[in-house]
Coordinates of N, CA, C and O in Angstrom, one line a residue:
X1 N -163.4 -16.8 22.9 CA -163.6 -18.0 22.2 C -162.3 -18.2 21.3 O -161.8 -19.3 21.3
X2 N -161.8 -17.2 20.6 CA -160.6 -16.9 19.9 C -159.1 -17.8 20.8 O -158.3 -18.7 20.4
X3 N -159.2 -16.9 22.4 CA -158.0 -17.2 22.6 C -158.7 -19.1 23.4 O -157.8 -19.9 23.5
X4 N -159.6 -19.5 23.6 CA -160.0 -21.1 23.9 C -159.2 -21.9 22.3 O -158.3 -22.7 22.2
X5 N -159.7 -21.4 21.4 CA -159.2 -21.8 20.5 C -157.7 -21.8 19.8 O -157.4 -22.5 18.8
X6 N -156.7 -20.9 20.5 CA -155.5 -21.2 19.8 C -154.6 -21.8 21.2 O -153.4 -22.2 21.2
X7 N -155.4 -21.8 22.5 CA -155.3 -23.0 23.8 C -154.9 -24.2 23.4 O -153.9 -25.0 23.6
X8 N -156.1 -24.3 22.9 CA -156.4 -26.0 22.3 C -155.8 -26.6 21.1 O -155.6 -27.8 20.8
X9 N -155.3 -24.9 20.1 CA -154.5 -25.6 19.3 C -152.7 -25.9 19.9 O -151.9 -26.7 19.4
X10 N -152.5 -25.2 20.7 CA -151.1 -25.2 21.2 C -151.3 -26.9 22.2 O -150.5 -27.9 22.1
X11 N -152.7 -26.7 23.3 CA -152.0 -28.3 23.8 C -151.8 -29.3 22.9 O -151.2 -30.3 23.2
X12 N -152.4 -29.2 21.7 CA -152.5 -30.4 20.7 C -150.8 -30.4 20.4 O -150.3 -31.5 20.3
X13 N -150.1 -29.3 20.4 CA -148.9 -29.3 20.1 C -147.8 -29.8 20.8 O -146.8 -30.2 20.3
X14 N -148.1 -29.5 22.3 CA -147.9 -29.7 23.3 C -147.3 -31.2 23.2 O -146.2 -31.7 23.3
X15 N -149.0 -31.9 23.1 CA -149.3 -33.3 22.6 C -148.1 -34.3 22.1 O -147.6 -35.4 22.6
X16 N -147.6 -33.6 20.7 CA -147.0 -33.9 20.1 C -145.8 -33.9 20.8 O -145.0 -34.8 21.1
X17 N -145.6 -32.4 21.0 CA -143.9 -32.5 21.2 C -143.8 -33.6 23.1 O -142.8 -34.0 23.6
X18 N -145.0 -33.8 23.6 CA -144.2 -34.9 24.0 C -143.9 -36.1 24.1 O -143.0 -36.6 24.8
X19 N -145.0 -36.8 22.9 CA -144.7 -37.6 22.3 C -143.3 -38.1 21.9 O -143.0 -39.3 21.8
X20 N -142.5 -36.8 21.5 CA -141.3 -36.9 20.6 C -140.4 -36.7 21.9 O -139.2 -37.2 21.7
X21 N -140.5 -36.0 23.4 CA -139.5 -35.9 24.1 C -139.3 -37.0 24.9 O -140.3 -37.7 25.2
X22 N -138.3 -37.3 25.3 CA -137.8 -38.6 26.0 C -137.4 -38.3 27.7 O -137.3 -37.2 28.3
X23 N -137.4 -39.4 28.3 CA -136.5 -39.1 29.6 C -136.0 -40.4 29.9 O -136.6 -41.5 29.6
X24 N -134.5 -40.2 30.6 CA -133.8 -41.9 31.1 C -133.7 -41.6 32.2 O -133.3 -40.5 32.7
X25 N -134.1 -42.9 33.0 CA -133.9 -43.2 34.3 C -132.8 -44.9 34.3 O -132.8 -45.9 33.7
X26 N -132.3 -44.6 35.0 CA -131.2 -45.7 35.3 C -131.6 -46.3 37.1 O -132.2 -45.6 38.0
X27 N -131.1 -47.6 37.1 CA -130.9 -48.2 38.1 C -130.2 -49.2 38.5 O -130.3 -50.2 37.7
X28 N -129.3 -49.5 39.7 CA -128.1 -50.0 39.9 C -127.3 -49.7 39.4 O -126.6 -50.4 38.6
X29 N -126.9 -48.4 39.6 CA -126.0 -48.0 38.8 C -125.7 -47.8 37.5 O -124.6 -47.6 37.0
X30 N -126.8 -47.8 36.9 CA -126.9 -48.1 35.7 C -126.6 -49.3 34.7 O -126.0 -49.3 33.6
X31 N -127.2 -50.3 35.5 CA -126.9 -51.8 34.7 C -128.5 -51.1 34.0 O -128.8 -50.8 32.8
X32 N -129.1 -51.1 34.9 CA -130.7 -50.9 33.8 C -130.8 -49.8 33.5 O -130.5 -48.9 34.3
X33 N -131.2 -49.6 32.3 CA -131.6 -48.2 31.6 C -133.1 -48.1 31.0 O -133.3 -48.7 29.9
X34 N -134.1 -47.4 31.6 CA -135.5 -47.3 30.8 C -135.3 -45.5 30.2 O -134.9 -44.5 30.7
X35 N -136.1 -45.8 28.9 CA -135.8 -44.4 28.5 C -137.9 -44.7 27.9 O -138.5 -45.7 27.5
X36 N -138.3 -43.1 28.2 CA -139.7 -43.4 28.2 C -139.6 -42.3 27.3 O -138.6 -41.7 27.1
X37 N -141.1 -41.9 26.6 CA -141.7 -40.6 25.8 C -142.3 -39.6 27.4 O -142.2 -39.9 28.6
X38 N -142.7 -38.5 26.7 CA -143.9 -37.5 28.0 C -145.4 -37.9 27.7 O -146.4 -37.3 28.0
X39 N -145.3 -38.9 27.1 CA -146.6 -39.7 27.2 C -146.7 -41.3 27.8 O -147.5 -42.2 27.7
X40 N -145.9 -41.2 28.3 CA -145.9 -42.7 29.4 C -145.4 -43.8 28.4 O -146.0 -44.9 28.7
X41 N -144.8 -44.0 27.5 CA -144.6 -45.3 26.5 C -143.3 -45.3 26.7 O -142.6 -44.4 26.5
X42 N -142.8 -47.0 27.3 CA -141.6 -47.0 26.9 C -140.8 -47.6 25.6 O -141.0 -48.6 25.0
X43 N -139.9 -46.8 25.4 CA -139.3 -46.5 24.1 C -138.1 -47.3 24.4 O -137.4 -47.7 23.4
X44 N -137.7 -47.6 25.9 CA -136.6 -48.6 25.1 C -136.3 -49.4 26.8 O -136.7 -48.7 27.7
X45 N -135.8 -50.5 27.2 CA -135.1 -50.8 28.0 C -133.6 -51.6 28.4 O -133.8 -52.8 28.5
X46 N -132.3 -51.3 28.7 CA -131.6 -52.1 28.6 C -131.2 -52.7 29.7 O -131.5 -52.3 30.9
X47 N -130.3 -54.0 29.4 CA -130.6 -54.6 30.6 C -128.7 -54.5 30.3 O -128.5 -54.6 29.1
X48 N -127.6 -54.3 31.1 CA -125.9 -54.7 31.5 C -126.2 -56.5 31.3 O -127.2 -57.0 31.6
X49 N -124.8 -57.2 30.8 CA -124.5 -58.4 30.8 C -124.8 -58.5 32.3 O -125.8 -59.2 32.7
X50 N -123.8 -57.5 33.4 CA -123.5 -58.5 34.5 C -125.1 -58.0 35.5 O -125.2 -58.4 36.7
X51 N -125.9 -57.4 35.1 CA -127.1 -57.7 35.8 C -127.7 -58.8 35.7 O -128.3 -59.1 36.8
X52 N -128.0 -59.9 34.5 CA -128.2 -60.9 34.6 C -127.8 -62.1 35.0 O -127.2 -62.9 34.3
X53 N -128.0 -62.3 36.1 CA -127.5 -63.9 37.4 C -129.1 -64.6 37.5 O -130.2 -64.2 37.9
X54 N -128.7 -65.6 37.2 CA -129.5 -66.8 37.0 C -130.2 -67.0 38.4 O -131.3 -67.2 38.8
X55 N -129.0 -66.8 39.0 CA -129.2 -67.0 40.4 C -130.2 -66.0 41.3 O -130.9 -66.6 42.2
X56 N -130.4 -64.6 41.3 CA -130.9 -63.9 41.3 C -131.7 -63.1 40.4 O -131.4 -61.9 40.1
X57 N -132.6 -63.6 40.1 CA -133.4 -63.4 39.3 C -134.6 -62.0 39.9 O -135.4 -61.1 39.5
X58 N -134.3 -62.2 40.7 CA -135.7 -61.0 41.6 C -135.2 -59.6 41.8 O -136.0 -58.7 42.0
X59 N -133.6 -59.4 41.6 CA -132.8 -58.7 42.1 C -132.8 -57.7 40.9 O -133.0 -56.5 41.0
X60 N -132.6 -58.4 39.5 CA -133.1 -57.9 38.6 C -134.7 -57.3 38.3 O -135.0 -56.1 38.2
X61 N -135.4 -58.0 38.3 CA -136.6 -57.5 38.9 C -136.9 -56.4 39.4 O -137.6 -55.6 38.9
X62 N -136.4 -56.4 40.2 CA -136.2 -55.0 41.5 C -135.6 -53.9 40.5 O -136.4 -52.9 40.3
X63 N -134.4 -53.9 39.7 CA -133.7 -53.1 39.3 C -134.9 -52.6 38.0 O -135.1 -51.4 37.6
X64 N -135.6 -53.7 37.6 CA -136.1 -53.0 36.5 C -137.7 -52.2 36.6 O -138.3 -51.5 35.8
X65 N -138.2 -52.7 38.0 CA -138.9 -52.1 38.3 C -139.1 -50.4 39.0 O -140.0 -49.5 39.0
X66 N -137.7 -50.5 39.5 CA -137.0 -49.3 40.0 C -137.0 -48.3 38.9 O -137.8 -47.4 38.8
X67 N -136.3 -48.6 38.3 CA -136.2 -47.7 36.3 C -137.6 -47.9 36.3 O -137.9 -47.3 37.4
X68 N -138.5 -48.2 35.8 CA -139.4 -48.4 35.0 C -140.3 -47.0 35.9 O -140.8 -46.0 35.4
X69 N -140.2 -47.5 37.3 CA -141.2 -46.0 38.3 C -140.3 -44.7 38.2 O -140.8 -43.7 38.1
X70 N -138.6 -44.7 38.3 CA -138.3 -43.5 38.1 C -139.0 -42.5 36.4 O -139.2 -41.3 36.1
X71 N -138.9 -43.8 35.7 CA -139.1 -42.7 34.5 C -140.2 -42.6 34.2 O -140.3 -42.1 33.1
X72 N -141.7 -42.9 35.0 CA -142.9 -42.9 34.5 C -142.7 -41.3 35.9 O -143.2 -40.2 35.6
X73 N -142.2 -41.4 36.7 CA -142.2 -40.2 37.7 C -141.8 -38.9 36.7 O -142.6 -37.9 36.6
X74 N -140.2 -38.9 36.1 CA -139.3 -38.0 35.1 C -140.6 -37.5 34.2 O -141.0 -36.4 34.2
X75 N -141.3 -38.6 33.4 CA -142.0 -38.2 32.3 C -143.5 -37.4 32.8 O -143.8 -36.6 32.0
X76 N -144.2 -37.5 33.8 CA -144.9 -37.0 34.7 C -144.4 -35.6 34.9 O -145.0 -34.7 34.3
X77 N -143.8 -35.5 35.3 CA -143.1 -34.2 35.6 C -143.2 -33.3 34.5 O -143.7 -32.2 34.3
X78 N -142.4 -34.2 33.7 CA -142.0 -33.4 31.8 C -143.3 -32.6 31.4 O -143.4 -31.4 31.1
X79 N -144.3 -33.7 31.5 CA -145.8 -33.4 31.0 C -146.4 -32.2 32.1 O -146.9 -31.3 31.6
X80 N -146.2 -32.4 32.9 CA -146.8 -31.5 34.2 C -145.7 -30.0 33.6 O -146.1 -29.3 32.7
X81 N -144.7 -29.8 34.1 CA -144.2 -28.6 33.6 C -144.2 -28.3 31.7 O -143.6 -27.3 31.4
X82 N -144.6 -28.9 30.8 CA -145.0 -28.3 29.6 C -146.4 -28.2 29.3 O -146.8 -27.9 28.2
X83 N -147.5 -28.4 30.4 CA -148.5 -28.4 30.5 C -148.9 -26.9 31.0 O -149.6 -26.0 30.6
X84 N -148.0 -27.3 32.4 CA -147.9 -26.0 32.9 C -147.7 -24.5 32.9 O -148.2 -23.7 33.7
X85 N -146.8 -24.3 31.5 CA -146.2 -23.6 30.5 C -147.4 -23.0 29.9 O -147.8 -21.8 30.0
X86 N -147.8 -24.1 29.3 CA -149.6 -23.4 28.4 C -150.7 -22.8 29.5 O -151.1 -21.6 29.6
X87 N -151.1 -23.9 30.2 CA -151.6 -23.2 31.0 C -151.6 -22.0 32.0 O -152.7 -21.5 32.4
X88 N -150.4 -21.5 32.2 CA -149.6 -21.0 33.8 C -150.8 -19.5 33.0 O -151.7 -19.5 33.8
X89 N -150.9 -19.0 32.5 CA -151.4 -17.6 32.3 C -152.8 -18.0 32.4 O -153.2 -16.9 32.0
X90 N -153.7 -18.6 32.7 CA -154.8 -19.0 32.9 C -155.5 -18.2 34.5 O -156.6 -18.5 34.8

């Protein structure tokens, strides 16, 4: 029961620290930049001047949708291997 309970106190910590950790994914080269937490929130996105063409509008689209799945995958991972960490002795 003892060790359930300092389990539960460490994923709570866990919790936290991934709250506070980040990951960036880029796309097209990095005109787009999404930067997310290890809890799936994104924390920021930028967009390059020369990514925006009026004219292509979808293209952008594309790029930000691209970023947005690489870093929900990065932060997945993050959470999966610091999860994995606590748990792995189980």
């Amino acid at each position: 029961m003892e060790q359930l309970q300092r389990i539960q106190a460490r994923m709570a910590e866990v919790q936290e620290e991934l709250a506070q950790a980040t990951v960036t994914a880029t796309a097209g080269g990095g005109v787009v930049t999404v930067v997310m937490n290890g809890q799936l929130a994104v924390q920021s996105v930028e967009i390059a001047p020369e990514a925006v063409d009026p004219e292509d509008i979808e293209m952008l689209q594309d790029l930000i949708l691209v970023a947005v799945n690489e870093a929900i995958e990065k932060s997945q991972k993050l959470a999966a291997q610091r999860m994995g960490e606590l748990t792995g002795g189980l």
